[in-house]
Amino acid sequence: MKANPIPPEEATWGRFDVLFENNQKILRSILEDSAAHQERSATDQQVGAFYQSCMNEDRIEALGGAPLRPELDRIAAINTRADLLAEIARLHDLQVQVFFSFSPQPDPDNARRNIANLDQGGLGLPEKDFYFRSDSHSDEIRQKYVAHIAKMLELSGIESSLAAKQAAEIMHIETALAKGSLDITARRDPKLLVHRMSLTELAAQSPAFSFDNYFRAIQAPKFSTLNVSVPSFEKTLNDLLASEPLPNLKHYLAWHYISASGPLLSHPFVDENFDFYSRALTGASQLRPRWKRCVSATDDELGEALGRLFVERTHAEEGKAHTLQIVMGIEEQMKRDINSITWMSSITKKRALEKLAAVTRKIGYPDHWRDYSSVHIESTDYFGNWYRANQFESRREIAKIGQPVDRNEWQMTPPTVNAYYEPSENNINFPAGILQPPFYSNDARDSVNYGAVGSVIGHELTHGFDDEGRQFDGDGNLRDWWTKNDRDRFAKLSNCFVNQYGGYSPVPGVELNGQLTLGENTADNGGIRLAYLALLDVLAKKAVPITQTQDGYTQTQQFFLGFAQAWCENERPEAARLQAQTDPHAPAQFRVDGTVSNMPEFGKAFSCKPSDKMMAVKACRVW
Ligand SMILES: [Zn+2]
């Protein structure tokens, strides 16, 4: 940790970040090459011109806040609540998240088909509780936030005392929206988010806002029923839209449009945006260099076009076969694990095995690449490029309503250093970005590969059986396949993790939320165990004794070192606080301490004494 201080522009610095930075350098060289050879192919033109437009600081500085003008004038001209509705649809079309969110999602009862979904939204602070926590730090963040809103309004041309007044009104609106929202811990229970409604029922509950007109304005395909994730939020929204003076609602729209546009504009906007969202919330003290921001922006907006070039450049197909082999070895261990646990009845075990057998895997990158050819990209129009790409994406999403779910689609781009399990599709997904050292290498020893990427694979697989994922069946439907006794026993075992992790404190005065992080902690603990067992199997097949040393470490010691080293990280206190309050993942330190202290195998590998710190008094285990 001493040898790897956090760079001023970062909030955390660890192995994930180093690998991410490596990928960014590769992407930069791809983008500079594409920008210089835009005539070579349509893909080169799009990603190259996009990157070029973002790097063109002279042009962006010269424009100042001018690109905001047309939309702000349109908002200023709103005269009626019907106009307001049309503008909400317009902003949603640009992916500016005002008031609520509307998108497709797999039907909880028929996960093969997409249903329309209304959900809470419209906040500028990270999460509901930021509006209500009463400690002095939270109070300070709120004050900074209101000051930030006022400064951004001023930059857009509003007179200072007026901007301060509007900022207070905007905070009042957002606080009302937050009040009607579910908090992030509650939102982890998928059952709480299912409320099927007909359009007639929805209309009866929302007299102040014609959702029918909104759906027409946003060009949603026709549907007659939808899911309303949080009905109490829709009621709050309805009351707010009925009672709040129209000018305040207009200021709220303008603020969110300015805020979403901040990073696309000249440096006063960029700096002010950084000042609140990075400096105040994460502790970073310096902007990332322009090229890094532009690489990230291209990945955000044209991710599969850039990802395709990344896969070609890095020969990502080479690691696929071996990774698949590791995945299959870990799935085999999960099967043995389910068969061997003593707390689950045979009937639930049978269903668990059926679900496990139905898990599908995606490794590296998509089989079919997204076609962005309809998005017009110009090398001198960063602002326009960004919003045209947003519009392409929101329309692509809205068109899915009523259509079969495309399970081959990825939620992460190929260079992403991460992985995920999708409960509604029952699949595990590993982008090419994470299939590199220190997680995976064709040249690394089995013990290290299993400790690092093996634990990640085991983690994603275990998500299908954590407190959230276990509520979905093998085809991704939200259907309870557990007997009551097994459910109760599972809850009791899980509760051990809630207490264990709830006792960790990343910064003085802040404790981890054991309930919010339960799914990830369950996955971490199951994941490392499955990877460990899979490694033992591989070593046995190759007749390598686990006590055999290399570089002075036994096979099992290397396994745990491979695991722990993937999580080496320094984190700023502001970022640690933000993470504890918003992130379902425990900070890296506790992902390591928490899991290995639950594994007697770790104590054995390093000859720990019962009094040693990592030897937990009461080891927790679900899987
Ligand atoms: Zn996870």
mmCIF file of N, CA, C and O in Angstrom, residues 318-319 322 326 435-437 439-449 542 550-551 558:
data_model
loop_
_atom_site.group_PDB
_atom_site.id
_atom_site.type_symbol
_atom_site.label_atom_id
_atom_site.label_comp_id
_atom_site.label_asym_id
_atom_site.label_seq_id
_atom_site.Cartn_x
_atom_site.Cartn_y
_atom_site.Cartn_z
ATOM 1 N N GLU A 318 -7.964 -15.687 -27.134
ATOM 2 C CA GLU A 318 -7.028 -16.719 -26.690
ATOM 3 C C GLU A 318 -7.300 -17.260 -25.291
ATOM 4 O O GLU A 318 -7.102 -18.439 -25.026
ATOM 5 N N GLY A 319 -7.742 -16.404 -24.378
ATOM 6 C CA GLY A 319 -7.984 -16.868 -23.013
ATOM 7 C C GLY A 319 -9.332 -17.561 -22.825
ATOM 8 O O GLY A 319 -9.592 -18.120 -21.774
ATOM 9 N N HIS A 322 -9.508 -21.568 -21.939
ATOM 10 C CA HIS A 322 -9.052 -21.928 -20.609
ATOM 11 C C HIS A 322 -9.993 -21.399 -19.530
ATOM 12 O O HIS A 322 -10.273 -22.074 -18.545
ATOM 13 N N ILE A 326 -12.046 -23.371 -16.478
ATOM 14 C CA ILE A 326 -12.102 -23.013 -15.051
ATOM 15 C C ILE A 326 -13.558 -22.862 -14.611
ATOM 16 O O ILE A 326 -13.962 -23.359 -13.556
ATOM 17 N N LEU A 435 -10.187 -10.687 -17.833
ATOM 18 C CA LEU A 435 -9.475 -11.945 -18.089
ATOM 19 C C LEU A 435 -8.007 -11.673 -18.424
ATOM 20 O O LEU A 435 -7.472 -12.140 -19.432
ATOM 21 N N GLN A 436 -7.385 -10.867 -17.574
ATOM 22 C CA GLN A 436 -5.987 -10.482 -17.740
ATOM 23 C C GLN A 436 -5.323 -10.493 -16.369
ATOM 24 O O GLN A 436 -6.014 -10.469 -15.355
ATOM 25 N N PRO A 437 -3.980 -10.476 -16.321
ATOM 26 C CA PRO A 437 -3.312 -10.398 -15.020
ATOM 27 C C PRO A 437 -3.745 -9.120 -14.290
ATOM 28 O O PRO A 437 -3.957 -8.109 -14.963
ATOM 29 N N PHE A 439 -5.769 -11.074 -12.625
ATOM 30 C CA PHE A 439 -6.881 -12.008 -12.432
ATOM 31 C C PHE A 439 -6.637 -13.327 -13.151
ATOM 32 O O PHE A 439 -6.884 -14.397 -12.634
ATOM 33 N N TYR A 440 -6.159 -13.193 -14.390
ATOM 34 C CA TYR A 440 -5.983 -14.394 -15.181
ATOM 35 C C TYR A 440 -4.806 -14.217 -16.128
ATOM 36 O O TYR A 440 -4.618 -13.153 -16.715
ATOM 37 N N SER A 441 -4.009 -15.296 -16.246
ATOM 38 C CA SER A 441 -2.964 -15.282 -17.265
ATOM 39 C C SER A 441 -2.790 -16.699 -17.786
ATOM 40 O O SER A 441 -2.821 -17.661 -17.021
ATOM 41 N N ASN A 442 -2.609 -16.808 -19.106
ATOM 42 C CA ASN A 442 -2.313 -18.123 -19.711
ATOM 43 C C ASN A 442 -1.054 -18.714 -19.093
ATOM 44 O O ASN A 442 -0.895 -19.926 -19.053
ATOM 45 N N ASP A 443 -0.150 -17.835 -18.638
ATOM 46 C CA ASP A 443 1.143 -18.302 -18.124
ATOM 47 C C ASP A 443 1.164 -18.491 -16.613
ATOM 48 O O ASP A 443 2.148 -18.975 -16.075
ATOM 49 N N ALA A 444 0.111 -18.064 -15.925
ATOM 50 C CA ALA A 444 0.146 -18.148 -14.451
ATOM 51 C C ALA A 444 -0.083 -19.577 -13.988
ATOM 52 O O ALA A 444 -0.617 -20.410 -14.714
ATOM 53 N N ARG A 445 0.335 -19.852 -12.764
ATOM 54 C CA ARG A 445 0.098 -21.168 -12.171
ATOM 55 C C ARG A 445 -1.387 -21.336 -11.881
ATOM 56 O O ARG A 445 -2.089 -20.370 -11.612
ATOM 57 N N ASP A 446 -1.831 -22.593 -11.872
ATOM 58 C CA ASP A 446 -3.234 -22.881 -11.546
ATOM 59 C C ASP A 446 -3.614 -22.260 -10.213
ATOM 60 O O ASP A 446 -4.676 -21.662 -10.071
ATOM 61 N N SER A 447 -2.709 -22.421 -9.212
ATOM 62 C CA SER A 447 -3.053 -21.944 -7.869
ATOM 63 C C SER A 447 -3.373 -20.446 -7.887
ATOM 64 O O SER A 447 -4.311 -19.994 -7.228
ATOM 65 N N VAL A 448 -2.631 -19.682 -8.666
ATOM 66 C CA VAL A 448 -2.846 -18.235 -8.709
ATOM 67 C C VAL A 448 -4.095 -17.901 -9.540
ATOM 68 O O VAL A 448 -4.934 -17.093 -9.134
ATOM 69 N N ASN A 449 -4.243 -18.535 -10.695
ATOM 70 C CA ASN A 449 -5.441 -18.290 -11.518
ATOM 71 C C ASN A 449 -6.727 -18.628 -10.759
ATOM 72 O O ASN A 449 -7.710 -17.881 -10.815
ATOM 73 N N LYS A 542 -3.504 -33.473 -11.644
ATOM 74 C CA LYS A 542 -2.139 -33.316 -12.152
ATOM 75 C C LYS A 542 -1.103 -33.919 -11.211
ATOM 76 O O LYS A 542 0.102 -33.762 -11.424
ATOM 77 N N GLN A 550 6.538 -23.408 -4.556
ATOM 78 C CA GLN A 550 7.156 -22.667 -5.666
ATOM 79 C C GLN A 550 7.432 -21.276 -5.122
ATOM 80 O O GLN A 550 6.547 -20.706 -4.470
ATOM 81 N N ASP A 551 8.602 -20.757 -5.371
ATOM 82 C CA ASP A 551 9.004 -19.459 -4.797
ATOM 83 C C ASP A 551 8.764 -19.402 -3.287
ATOM 84 O O ASP A 551 8.454 -18.340 -2.738
ATOM 85 N N GLN A 558 -0.292 -20.005 -2.292
ATOM 86 C CA GLN A 558 -0.340 -19.218 -3.532
ATOM 87 C C GLN A 558 -1.771 -18.883 -3.923
ATOM 88 O O GLN A 558 -2.061 -17.812 -4.449
#
